[in-house]
Amino acid sequence: MRNEPLHAYSLHQRPYQEKRSIYYLFTKEHGVLHGIGKKGIPQFAPLMLFATGKKSLKTLQQVNIVEVVPSLMGQQQYAALYVNEITLKLLPVEDSMPIVYAQYAHTITQLQQQLSLVELKLVLRCYEQVLFSELGFAIDLEQDSEQQLIEKEQYYYFAADRGWVKPSATESQQQRSSSNQGPQSSTAATLASPSNFGHRNPSAFMRQSPVKGETILAMQAGISVPTIDSWTQIHRQLIDYLFDYQPLQSRILWQQFYRYQ
């Protein structure tokens, strides 16, 4: 890599020597980049730097903070750590992702504001949506796994590797019946139903609640407050699938944060 100026954010770092660290950067020009530099490069702040070297581990020089940003605290800090973790672990190394980079920079700027929990969810879901789309995992909200149009009254399961899958005929009938009895009965029936759907597709998804077609059609309008819980549920399942159902460290820290509040 030639000695060129790079726009970057630090996603993660670990000690390397007494005065240096290994940094995992997200750059506008080359995507995720690994390099060695002096200790003290901050996270969540836009950087300008130079990187040289032909090997996978570059030498970082002339690192400058483009803009001093407020420190992230509380839920915003854990949300930013989550964004960094999924970015670092899902993006390929040294592969330019300008659309994701632009959304990442926008997301970090938003997380520097005071946000309610719903607003925070909106910010994270929007970033995940761009990340999924650029990685080829955009969610089809118009057709099911059999290339049939989503039906308003039909229930579906979401399989990350297949899309929207209809449950068995028996289960669909139970869901329609319980839906007519009201939301509480519907929830109880769903939880009590001895569905074998997950057992028939163990590699596609873990046990989950079905989603009504009406909700999926509403999600076509984009990520919004009325559909945020549905987006959160589906994105969580896709993230779990992409990480092979391994726990995210940032998610564990976030759960611990709320546990001790």
Short mmCIF file of C-alpha atoms in Angstrom, two decimals, residues 5-245:
data_model
loop_
_atom_site.label_atom_id
_atom_site.label_comp_id
_atom_site.label_asym_id
_atom_site.label_seq_id
_atom_site.Cartn_x
_atom_site.Cartn_y
_atom_site.Cartn_z
CA PRO A 5 -3.93 9.87 3.38
CA LEU A 6 -6.83 7.83 4.74
CA HIS A 7 -10.06 8.80 6.43
CA ALA A 8 -10.68 6.35 9.25
CA TYR A 9 -12.26 5.33 12.54
CA SER A 10 -10.70 2.99 15.08
CA LEU A 11 -12.93 -0.05 15.62
CA HIS A 12 -10.76 -1.93 18.12
CA GLN A 13 -7.23 -2.07 19.48
CA ARG A 14 -5.02 -4.35 21.53
CA PRO A 15 -1.59 -3.87 23.12
CA TYR A 16 1.42 -4.79 21.00
CA GLN A 17 4.49 -3.26 22.61
CA GLU A 18 5.15 -0.83 25.44
CA LYS A 19 4.37 2.23 23.34
CA ARG A 20 2.45 0.75 20.42
CA SER A 21 -0.82 -1.04 19.76
CA ILE A 22 -2.40 -3.04 16.97
CA TYR A 23 -5.37 -1.14 15.56
CA TYR A 24 -8.33 -2.40 13.58
CA LEU A 25 -9.50 0.54 11.50
CA PHE A 26 -12.45 1.21 9.23
CA THR A 27 -11.23 3.41 6.41
CA LYS A 28 -13.17 5.15 3.68
CA GLU A 29 -10.63 4.23 1.02
CA HIS A 30 -9.80 0.58 1.83
CA GLY A 31 -12.47 -0.68 4.22
CA VAL A 32 -11.23 -2.58 7.27
CA LEU A 33 -7.48 -2.18 7.76
CA HIS A 34 -5.10 -3.59 10.36
CA GLY A 35 -2.07 -1.61 11.46
CA ILE A 36 0.47 -0.82 14.15
CA GLY A 37 0.68 2.65 15.62
CA LYS A 38 1.41 4.62 18.75
CA LYS A 39 -0.90 4.09 21.69
CA GLY A 40 -3.67 6.58 22.30
CA ILE A 41 -5.67 6.55 19.06
CA PRO A 42 -9.27 7.13 20.21
CA GLN A 43 -12.40 5.29 19.18
CA PHE A 44 -15.51 6.98 17.75
CA ALA A 45 -13.55 10.02 16.49
CA PRO A 46 -12.92 10.71 12.78
CA LEU A 47 -9.24 10.35 11.94
CA MET A 48 -6.85 11.27 9.15
CA LEU A 49 -3.72 9.13 8.87
CA PHE A 50 -1.17 7.50 6.59
CA ALA A 51 -0.68 3.73 6.27
CA THR A 52 2.20 1.99 4.52
CA GLY A 53 3.29 -1.59 3.99
CA LYS A 54 2.71 -4.56 1.69
CA LYS A 55 1.82 -7.03 4.44
CA SER A 56 -1.56 -7.39 6.14
CA LEU A 57 -0.36 -5.39 9.15
CA LYS A 58 0.34 -1.81 8.05
CA THR A 59 2.42 0.90 9.70
CA LEU A 60 0.26 3.82 10.83
CA GLN A 61 1.78 7.29 10.82
CA GLN A 62 0.75 10.93 11.21
CA VAL A 63 -2.51 10.06 12.92
CA ASN A 64 -4.62 13.17 13.47
CA ILE A 65 -8.05 13.63 14.98
CA VAL A 66 -10.19 15.45 12.42
CA GLU A 67 -12.82 16.52 14.93
CA VAL A 68 -12.99 16.34 18.72
CA VAL A 69 -16.21 14.58 19.65
CA PRO A 70 -17.99 14.22 23.01
CA SER A 71 -17.35 11.05 24.98
CA LEU A 72 -20.03 8.40 24.60
CA MET A 73 -21.68 7.34 27.83
CA GLY A 74 -24.22 4.77 28.96
CA GLN A 75 -26.35 3.06 26.36
CA GLN A 76 -24.83 5.11 23.53
CA GLN A 77 -21.38 3.80 24.38
CA TYR A 78 -22.50 0.18 24.37
CA ALA A 79 -24.43 0.75 21.15
CA ALA A 80 -21.28 2.16 19.52
CA LEU A 81 -19.25 -0.84 20.71
CA TYR A 82 -21.89 -3.09 19.14
CA VAL A 83 -21.65 -1.19 15.85
CA ASN A 84 -17.86 -1.53 15.93
CA GLU A 85 -18.00 -5.25 16.66
CA ILE A 86 -20.38 -6.20 13.85
CA THR A 87 -18.50 -3.92 11.44
CA LEU A 88 -15.12 -5.43 12.26
CA LYS A 89 -16.28 -9.05 12.22
CA LEU A 90 -18.56 -8.95 9.18
CA LEU A 91 -16.69 -6.77 6.69
CA PRO A 92 -13.85 -8.24 4.58
CA VAL A 93 -10.34 -6.87 5.11
CA GLU A 94 -9.02 -4.24 2.66
CA ASP A 95 -12.20 -4.13 0.60
CA SER A 96 -13.57 -0.62 0.12
CA MET A 97 -17.11 -0.17 1.45
CA PRO A 98 -17.86 3.54 0.91
CA ILE A 99 -21.63 3.23 1.47
CA VAL A 100 -21.15 1.38 4.75
CA TYR A 101 -18.46 3.87 5.78
CA ALA A 102 -20.77 6.82 5.17
CA GLN A 103 -23.54 5.17 7.19
CA TYR A 104 -21.06 4.29 9.95
CA ALA A 105 -19.91 7.92 10.23
CA HIS A 106 -23.54 9.07 10.31
CA THR A 107 -24.39 6.47 12.97
CA ILE A 108 -21.53 7.51 15.25
CA THR A 109 -22.62 11.16 14.91
CA GLN A 110 -26.18 10.20 15.88
CA LEU A 111 -24.96 8.23 18.89
CA GLN A 112 -23.31 11.36 20.22
CA GLN A 113 -26.78 12.82 20.80
CA GLN A 114 -29.16 12.14 23.67
CA LEU A 115 -31.44 9.35 22.45
CA SER A 116 -34.40 7.51 23.86
CA LEU A 117 -34.34 3.72 23.69
CA VAL A 118 -36.66 3.74 20.66
CA GLU A 119 -34.51 6.34 18.90
CA LEU A 120 -31.44 4.27 19.65
CA LYS A 121 -33.07 1.21 18.10
CA LEU A 122 -33.91 3.20 14.99
CA VAL A 123 -30.28 4.31 14.61
CA LEU A 124 -28.93 0.77 15.01
CA ARG A 125 -31.47 -0.86 12.71
CA CYS A 126 -30.72 1.67 9.95
CA TYR A 127 -27.01 0.90 10.18
CA GLU A 128 -27.60 -2.84 10.20
CA GLN A 129 -29.85 -2.53 7.15
CA VAL A 130 -27.12 -0.81 5.12
CA LEU A 131 -24.53 -3.32 6.33
CA PHE A 132 -26.72 -6.30 5.40
CA SER A 133 -27.55 -4.84 2.00
CA GLU A 134 -23.90 -4.21 1.09
CA LEU A 135 -22.95 -7.73 2.20
CA GLY A 136 -25.69 -9.28 0.05
CA PHE A 137 -28.09 -10.11 2.87
CA ALA A 138 -30.85 -7.60 2.13
CA ILE A 139 -34.21 -8.83 3.46
CA ASP A 140 -36.87 -9.41 0.80
CA LEU A 141 -40.16 -8.01 2.11
CA GLU A 142 -42.20 -8.77 -1.02
CA GLN A 143 -41.79 -12.50 -1.58
CA ASP A 144 -41.50 -15.61 0.57
CA SER A 145 -38.98 -18.42 0.19
CA GLU A 146 -41.11 -19.99 -2.59
CA GLN A 147 -41.13 -16.75 -4.62
CA GLN A 148 -44.77 -16.14 -3.75
CA LEU A 149 -46.01 -12.69 -2.78
CA ILE A 150 -46.36 -12.07 0.95
CA GLU A 151 -49.99 -12.58 2.00
CA LYS A 152 -51.52 -10.18 4.49
CA GLU A 153 -53.27 -12.82 6.61
CA GLN A 154 -50.57 -15.49 6.36
CA TYR A 155 -48.01 -16.13 9.13
CA TYR A 156 -44.32 -16.62 8.36
CA TYR A 157 -41.11 -17.61 10.03
CA PHE A 158 -37.93 -15.79 9.06
CA ALA A 159 -35.00 -18.00 8.04
CA ALA A 160 -31.81 -16.04 7.43
CA ASP A 161 -30.70 -18.44 4.70
CA ARG A 162 -34.10 -18.72 2.99
CA GLY A 163 -36.26 -15.71 3.76
CA TRP A 164 -39.92 -15.85 4.80
CA VAL A 165 -41.11 -19.43 5.24
CA LYS A 166 -44.68 -20.53 5.72
CA PRO A 167 -45.34 -22.82 8.68
CA SER A 168 -47.14 -26.13 8.30
CA ALA A 169 -50.83 -26.08 7.33
CA THR A 170 -51.86 -27.29 10.79
CA GLU A 171 -49.88 -24.57 12.52
CA SER A 172 -51.25 -21.87 10.20
CA GLN A 173 -54.78 -22.89 11.09
CA GLN A 174 -53.95 -22.70 14.81
CA GLN A 175 -52.48 -19.22 14.39
CA ARG A 176 -55.50 -17.90 12.51
CA SER A 177 -57.81 -19.36 15.13
CA SER A 178 -55.85 -17.89 18.04
CA SER A 179 -55.63 -14.53 16.25
CA ASN A 180 -59.42 -14.32 16.21
CA GLN A 181 -59.46 -14.87 19.98
CA GLY A 182 -57.43 -11.75 20.70
CA PRO A 183 -53.77 -10.89 21.29
CA GLN A 184 -53.42 -12.58 24.69
CA SER A 185 -54.86 -15.88 23.45
CA SER A 186 -52.74 -15.64 20.32
CA THR A 187 -49.55 -15.23 22.32
CA ALA A 188 -50.42 -18.08 24.64
CA ALA A 189 -51.27 -20.37 21.73
CA THR A 190 -48.03 -19.52 19.97
CA LEU A 191 -45.96 -20.28 23.04
CA ALA A 192 -47.85 -23.47 23.80
CA SER A 193 -47.99 -24.75 20.23
CA PRO A 194 -45.76 -27.83 19.83
CA SER A 195 -44.38 -26.54 16.54
CA ASN A 196 -41.99 -28.87 14.77
CA PHE A 197 -41.02 -26.17 12.28
CA GLY A 198 -37.69 -25.41 13.90
CA HIS A 199 -36.89 -29.11 14.06
CA ARG A 200 -37.47 -29.43 10.32
CA ASN A 201 -35.08 -26.57 9.61
CA PRO A 202 -32.52 -26.61 12.44
CA SER A 203 -29.78 -24.96 10.39
CA ALA A 204 -31.94 -22.10 9.17
CA PHE A 205 -33.13 -20.49 12.37
CA MET A 206 -33.68 -21.02 16.05
CA ARG A 207 -37.04 -21.11 17.81
CA GLN A 208 -38.96 -17.90 17.12
CA SER A 209 -42.42 -16.39 17.04
CA PRO A 210 -44.12 -16.20 13.63
CA VAL A 211 -44.66 -12.85 11.92
CA LYS A 212 -47.96 -11.96 10.28
CA GLY A 213 -47.86 -10.98 6.62
CA GLU A 214 -49.56 -7.70 7.46
CA THR A 215 -46.54 -6.76 9.57
CA ILE A 216 -44.09 -7.72 6.82
CA LEU A 217 -45.99 -5.59 4.30
CA ALA A 218 -45.92 -2.65 6.73
CA MET A 219 -42.13 -3.06 6.98
CA GLN A 220 -41.87 -2.26 3.26
CA ALA A 221 -42.35 1.40 4.18
CA GLY A 222 -38.97 1.33 5.91
CA ILE A 223 -37.65 1.32 9.46
CA SER A 224 -40.00 3.36 11.62
CA VAL A 225 -41.38 3.55 15.13
CA PRO A 226 -44.52 1.43 14.41
CA THR A 227 -42.42 -1.44 13.00
CA ILE A 228 -39.24 -1.08 15.04
CA ASP A 229 -39.88 -4.13 17.23
CA SER A 230 -40.36 -6.32 14.15
CA TRP A 231 -37.18 -4.98 12.56
CA THR A 232 -35.29 -5.60 15.80
CA GLN A 233 -36.51 -9.19 15.96
CA ILE A 234 -35.59 -9.97 12.35
CA HIS A 235 -32.21 -8.21 12.46
CA ARG A 236 -31.36 -10.03 15.68
CA GLN A 237 -32.02 -13.36 13.97
CA LEU A 238 -29.90 -12.39 10.96
CA ILE A 239 -27.02 -11.20 13.16
CA ASP A 240 -27.16 -14.46 15.13
CA TYR A 241 -27.07 -16.42 11.89
CA LEU A 242 -24.11 -14.46 10.49
CA PHE A 243 -22.20 -14.99 13.73
CA ASP A 244 -23.09 -18.70 13.79
CA TYR A 245 -25.08 -18.11 16.99
#
